[in-house]
Short mmCIF file of C-alpha atoms in Angstrom, two decimals:
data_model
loop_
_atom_site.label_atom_id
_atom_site.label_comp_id
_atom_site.label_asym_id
_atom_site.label_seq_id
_atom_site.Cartn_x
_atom_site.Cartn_y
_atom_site.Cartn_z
CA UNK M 1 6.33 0.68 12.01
CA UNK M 2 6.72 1.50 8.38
CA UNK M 3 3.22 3.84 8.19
CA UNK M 4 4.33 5.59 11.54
CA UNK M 5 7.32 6.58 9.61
CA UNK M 6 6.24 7.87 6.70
CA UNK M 7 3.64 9.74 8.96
CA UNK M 8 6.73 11.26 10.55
CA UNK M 9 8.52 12.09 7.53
CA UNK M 10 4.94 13.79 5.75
CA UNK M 11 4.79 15.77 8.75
CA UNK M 12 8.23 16.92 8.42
CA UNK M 13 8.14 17.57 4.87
CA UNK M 14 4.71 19.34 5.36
CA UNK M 15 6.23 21.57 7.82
CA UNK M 16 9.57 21.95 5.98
CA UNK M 17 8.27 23.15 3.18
CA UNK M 18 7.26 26.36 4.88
CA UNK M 19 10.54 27.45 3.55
CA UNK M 20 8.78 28.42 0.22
CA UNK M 21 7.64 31.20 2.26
CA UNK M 22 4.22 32.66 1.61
CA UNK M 23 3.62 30.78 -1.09
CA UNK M 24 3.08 27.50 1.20
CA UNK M 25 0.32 27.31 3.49
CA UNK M 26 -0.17 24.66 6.43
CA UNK M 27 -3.25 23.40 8.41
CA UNK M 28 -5.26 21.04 10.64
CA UNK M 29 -8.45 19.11 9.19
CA UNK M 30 -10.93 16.85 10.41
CA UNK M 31 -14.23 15.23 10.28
CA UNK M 32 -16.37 12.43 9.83
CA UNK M 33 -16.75 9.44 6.97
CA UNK M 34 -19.00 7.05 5.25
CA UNK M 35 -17.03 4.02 4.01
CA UNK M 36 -18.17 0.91 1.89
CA UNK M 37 -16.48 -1.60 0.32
CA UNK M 38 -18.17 -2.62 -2.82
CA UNK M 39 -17.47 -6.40 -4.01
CA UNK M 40 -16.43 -7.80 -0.62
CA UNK M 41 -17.43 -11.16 0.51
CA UNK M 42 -20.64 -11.16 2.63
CA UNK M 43 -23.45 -13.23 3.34
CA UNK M 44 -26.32 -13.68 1.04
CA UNK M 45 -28.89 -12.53 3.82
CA UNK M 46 -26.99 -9.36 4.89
CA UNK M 47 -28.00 -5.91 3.79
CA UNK M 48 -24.47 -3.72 2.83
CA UNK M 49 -25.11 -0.09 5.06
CA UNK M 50 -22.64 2.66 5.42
CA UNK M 51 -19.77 2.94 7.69
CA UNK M 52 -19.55 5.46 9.37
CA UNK M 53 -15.79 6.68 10.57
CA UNK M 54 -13.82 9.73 11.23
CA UNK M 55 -10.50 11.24 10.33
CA UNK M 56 -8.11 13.93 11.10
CA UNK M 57 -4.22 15.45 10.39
CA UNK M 58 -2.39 17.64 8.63
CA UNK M 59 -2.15 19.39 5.35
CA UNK M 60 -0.01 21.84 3.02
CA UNK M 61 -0.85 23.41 0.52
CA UNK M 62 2.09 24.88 -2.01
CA UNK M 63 0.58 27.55 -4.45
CA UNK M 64 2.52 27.14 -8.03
CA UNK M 65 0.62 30.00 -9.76
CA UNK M 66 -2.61 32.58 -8.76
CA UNK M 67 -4.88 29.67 -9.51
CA UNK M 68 -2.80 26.52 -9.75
CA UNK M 69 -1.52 24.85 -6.80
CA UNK M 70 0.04 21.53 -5.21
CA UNK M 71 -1.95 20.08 -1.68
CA UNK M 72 -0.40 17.19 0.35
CA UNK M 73 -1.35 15.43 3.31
CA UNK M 74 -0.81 13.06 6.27
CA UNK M 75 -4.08 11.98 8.25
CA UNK M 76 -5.29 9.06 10.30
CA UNK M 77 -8.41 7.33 8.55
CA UNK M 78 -11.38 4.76 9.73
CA UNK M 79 -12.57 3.35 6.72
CA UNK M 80 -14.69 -0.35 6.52
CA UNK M 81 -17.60 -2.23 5.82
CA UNK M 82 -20.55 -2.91 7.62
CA UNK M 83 -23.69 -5.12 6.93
CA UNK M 84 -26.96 -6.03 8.59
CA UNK M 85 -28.94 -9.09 8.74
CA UNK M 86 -31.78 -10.40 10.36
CA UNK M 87 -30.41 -13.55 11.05
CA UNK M 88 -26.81 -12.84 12.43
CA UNK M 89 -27.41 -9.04 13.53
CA UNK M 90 -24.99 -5.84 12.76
CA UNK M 91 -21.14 -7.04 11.62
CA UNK M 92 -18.68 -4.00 11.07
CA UNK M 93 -14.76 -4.50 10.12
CA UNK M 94 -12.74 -1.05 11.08
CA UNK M 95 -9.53 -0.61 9.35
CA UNK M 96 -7.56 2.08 10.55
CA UNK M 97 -5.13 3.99 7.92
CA UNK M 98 -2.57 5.74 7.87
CA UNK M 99 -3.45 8.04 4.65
CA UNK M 100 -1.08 10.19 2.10
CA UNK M 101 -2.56 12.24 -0.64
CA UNK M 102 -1.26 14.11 -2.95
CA UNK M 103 -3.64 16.03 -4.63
CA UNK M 104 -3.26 18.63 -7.75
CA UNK M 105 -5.40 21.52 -7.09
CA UNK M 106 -7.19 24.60 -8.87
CA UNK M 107 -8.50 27.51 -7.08
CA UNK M 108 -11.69 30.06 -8.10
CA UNK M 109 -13.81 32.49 -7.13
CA UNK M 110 -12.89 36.05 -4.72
CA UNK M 111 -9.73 35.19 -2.65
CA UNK M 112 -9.26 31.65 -4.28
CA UNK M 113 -12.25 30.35 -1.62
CA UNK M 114 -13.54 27.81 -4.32
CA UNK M 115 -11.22 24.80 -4.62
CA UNK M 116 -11.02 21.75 -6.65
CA UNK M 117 -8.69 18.80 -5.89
CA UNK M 118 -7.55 15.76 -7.79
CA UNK M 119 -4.92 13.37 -7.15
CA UNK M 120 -3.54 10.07 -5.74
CA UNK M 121 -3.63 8.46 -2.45
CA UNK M 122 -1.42 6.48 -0.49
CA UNK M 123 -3.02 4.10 2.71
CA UNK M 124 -1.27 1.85 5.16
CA UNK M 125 -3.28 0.08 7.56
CA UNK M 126 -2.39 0.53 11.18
CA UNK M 127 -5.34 -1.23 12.72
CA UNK M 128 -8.38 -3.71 12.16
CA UNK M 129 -11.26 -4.10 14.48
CA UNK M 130 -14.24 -6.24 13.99
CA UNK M 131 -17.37 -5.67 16.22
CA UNK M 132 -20.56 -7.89 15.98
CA UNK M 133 -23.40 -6.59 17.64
CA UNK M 134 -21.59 -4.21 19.29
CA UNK M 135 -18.96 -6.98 21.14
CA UNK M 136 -15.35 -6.11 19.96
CA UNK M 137 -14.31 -9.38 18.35
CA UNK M 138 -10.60 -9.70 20.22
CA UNK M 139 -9.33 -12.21 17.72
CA UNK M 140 -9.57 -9.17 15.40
CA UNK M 141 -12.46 -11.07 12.71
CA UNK M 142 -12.57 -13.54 10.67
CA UNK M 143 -10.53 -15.52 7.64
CA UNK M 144 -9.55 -12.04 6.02
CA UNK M 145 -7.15 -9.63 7.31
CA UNK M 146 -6.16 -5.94 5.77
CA UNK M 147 -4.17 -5.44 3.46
CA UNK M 148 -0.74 -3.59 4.16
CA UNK M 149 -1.33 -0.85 0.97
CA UNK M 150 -4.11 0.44 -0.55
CA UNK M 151 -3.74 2.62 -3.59
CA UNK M 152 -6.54 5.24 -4.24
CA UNK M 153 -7.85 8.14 -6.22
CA UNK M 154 -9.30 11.62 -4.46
CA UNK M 155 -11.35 14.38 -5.77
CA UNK M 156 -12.10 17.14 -2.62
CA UNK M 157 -14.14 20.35 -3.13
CA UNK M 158 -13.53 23.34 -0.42
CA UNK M 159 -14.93 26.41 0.24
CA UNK M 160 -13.28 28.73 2.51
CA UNK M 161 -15.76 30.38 4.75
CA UNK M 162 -13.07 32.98 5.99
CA UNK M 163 -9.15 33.24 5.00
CA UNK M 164 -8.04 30.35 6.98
CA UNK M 165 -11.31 27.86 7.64
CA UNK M 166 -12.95 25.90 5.46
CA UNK M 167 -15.17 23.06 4.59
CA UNK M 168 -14.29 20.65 2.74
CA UNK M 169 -16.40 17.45 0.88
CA UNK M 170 -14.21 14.62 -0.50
CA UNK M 171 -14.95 11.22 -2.68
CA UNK M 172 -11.85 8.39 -2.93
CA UNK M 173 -11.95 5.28 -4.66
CA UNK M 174 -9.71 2.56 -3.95
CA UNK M 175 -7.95 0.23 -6.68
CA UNK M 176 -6.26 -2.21 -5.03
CA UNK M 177 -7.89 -4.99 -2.65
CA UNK M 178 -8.66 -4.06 1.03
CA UNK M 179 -8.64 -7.55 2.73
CA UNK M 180 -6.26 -10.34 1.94
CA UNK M 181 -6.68 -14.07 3.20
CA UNK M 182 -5.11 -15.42 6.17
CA UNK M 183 -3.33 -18.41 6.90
CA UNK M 184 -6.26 -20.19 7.77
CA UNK M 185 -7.80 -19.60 4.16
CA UNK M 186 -7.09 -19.02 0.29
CA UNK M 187 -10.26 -17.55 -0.87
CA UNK M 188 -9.94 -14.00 -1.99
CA UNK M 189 -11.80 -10.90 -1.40
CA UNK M 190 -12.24 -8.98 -4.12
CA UNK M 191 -13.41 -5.46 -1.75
CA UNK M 192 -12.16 -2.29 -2.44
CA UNK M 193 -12.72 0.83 -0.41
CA UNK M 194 -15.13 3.63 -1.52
CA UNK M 195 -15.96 6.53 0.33
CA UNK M 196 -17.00 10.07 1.26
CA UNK M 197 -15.49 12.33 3.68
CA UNK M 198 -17.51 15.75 5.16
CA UNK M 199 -14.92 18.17 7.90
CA UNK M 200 -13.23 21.11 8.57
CA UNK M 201 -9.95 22.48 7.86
CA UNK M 202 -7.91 25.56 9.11
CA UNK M 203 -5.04 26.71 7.15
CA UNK M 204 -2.69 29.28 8.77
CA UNK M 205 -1.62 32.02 6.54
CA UNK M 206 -3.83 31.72 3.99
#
């Protein structure tokens, strides 16, 4: 598996880069998400709600000045879509993601607690569940099945409550289509993901 790899070689780059000594900083995050997907095909009688999901892996952050530094990242993602209608019930699709960012950072405040991040991300789906009415759909959905990339844009703020833990509130934006037809069909989905993310992370050393 291609993402499985390049989870693998994150992680070992992540923990590598240690070698910069104290300059480098590594963690654990997690938390929870709300995921939409604005654009995609859906009925004309369902309602678009929020998605909710979760997410959780690893971090390093690479300091390049007192105020300027470099954060990258390996996690597992649940992002999707989910609708509700009155006539068919509750439809969710959950893609699962294997996520990269890379993220240029700038941190403020006493002890660098205030941080702001900005940078690309990098997503390769590793799963894709579709539950109606809470039945698992085995078949894995419908016509429309993910797509093997998706390219994306991050902004995160944290704020460390002590040296090493913080909390951190992030918004991506996807660019490139979520959902791409299968065999069966050759209409196009036009989705793209958009979402927040609210967790924790613990950085040791910092």
């Amino acid at each position: 598996m291609k993402a499985k790899s390049l989870f693998t070689c994150a992680l070992a780059l992540l923990i590598g880069a240690s070698a910069f000594g104290q300059g480098f900083h590594f963690g654990v995050k997690g938390g929870i998400s709300g995921n939409w997907m604005p654009r995609t095909n859906i009925n004309i009688d369902d309602t678009p709600v929020m998605n909710v999901g979760f997410y959780g892996g690893v971090a390093g952050t690479l300091f390049l000045s007192d105020m300027y530094f470099l954060q990258a990242e390996a996690l597992y993602t649940r992002k999707g879509v989910s609708t509700n209608s009155e006539l068919t019930g509750k439809y969710s699709r959950n893609i699962s993601y294997i996520q990269v960012p890379v993220f240029f950072g700038l941190a403020l405040g006493s002890d660098d607690a205030l941080r702001f991040m900005l940078g690309p991300e990098f997503g390769f789906a590793v799963g894709n569940q579709v539950v109606t009415n809470a039945a698992l759909n085995p078949a894995g959905g419908d016509k429309y099945k993910p797509a093997d990339f998706n390219f994306g844009i991050g902004f995160q703020i944290s704020y460390f409550i002590t040296d090493g833990l913080a909390v951190d509130l992030r918004f991506d934006k996807g660019f490139t289509k979520t959902l791409k037809p299968a065999a069966s069909t050759t209409s196009e989905d036009k989705g793209t993901n958009l979402g927040v993310m609210l967790g924790v992370s613990y950085m040791f050393g910092n």
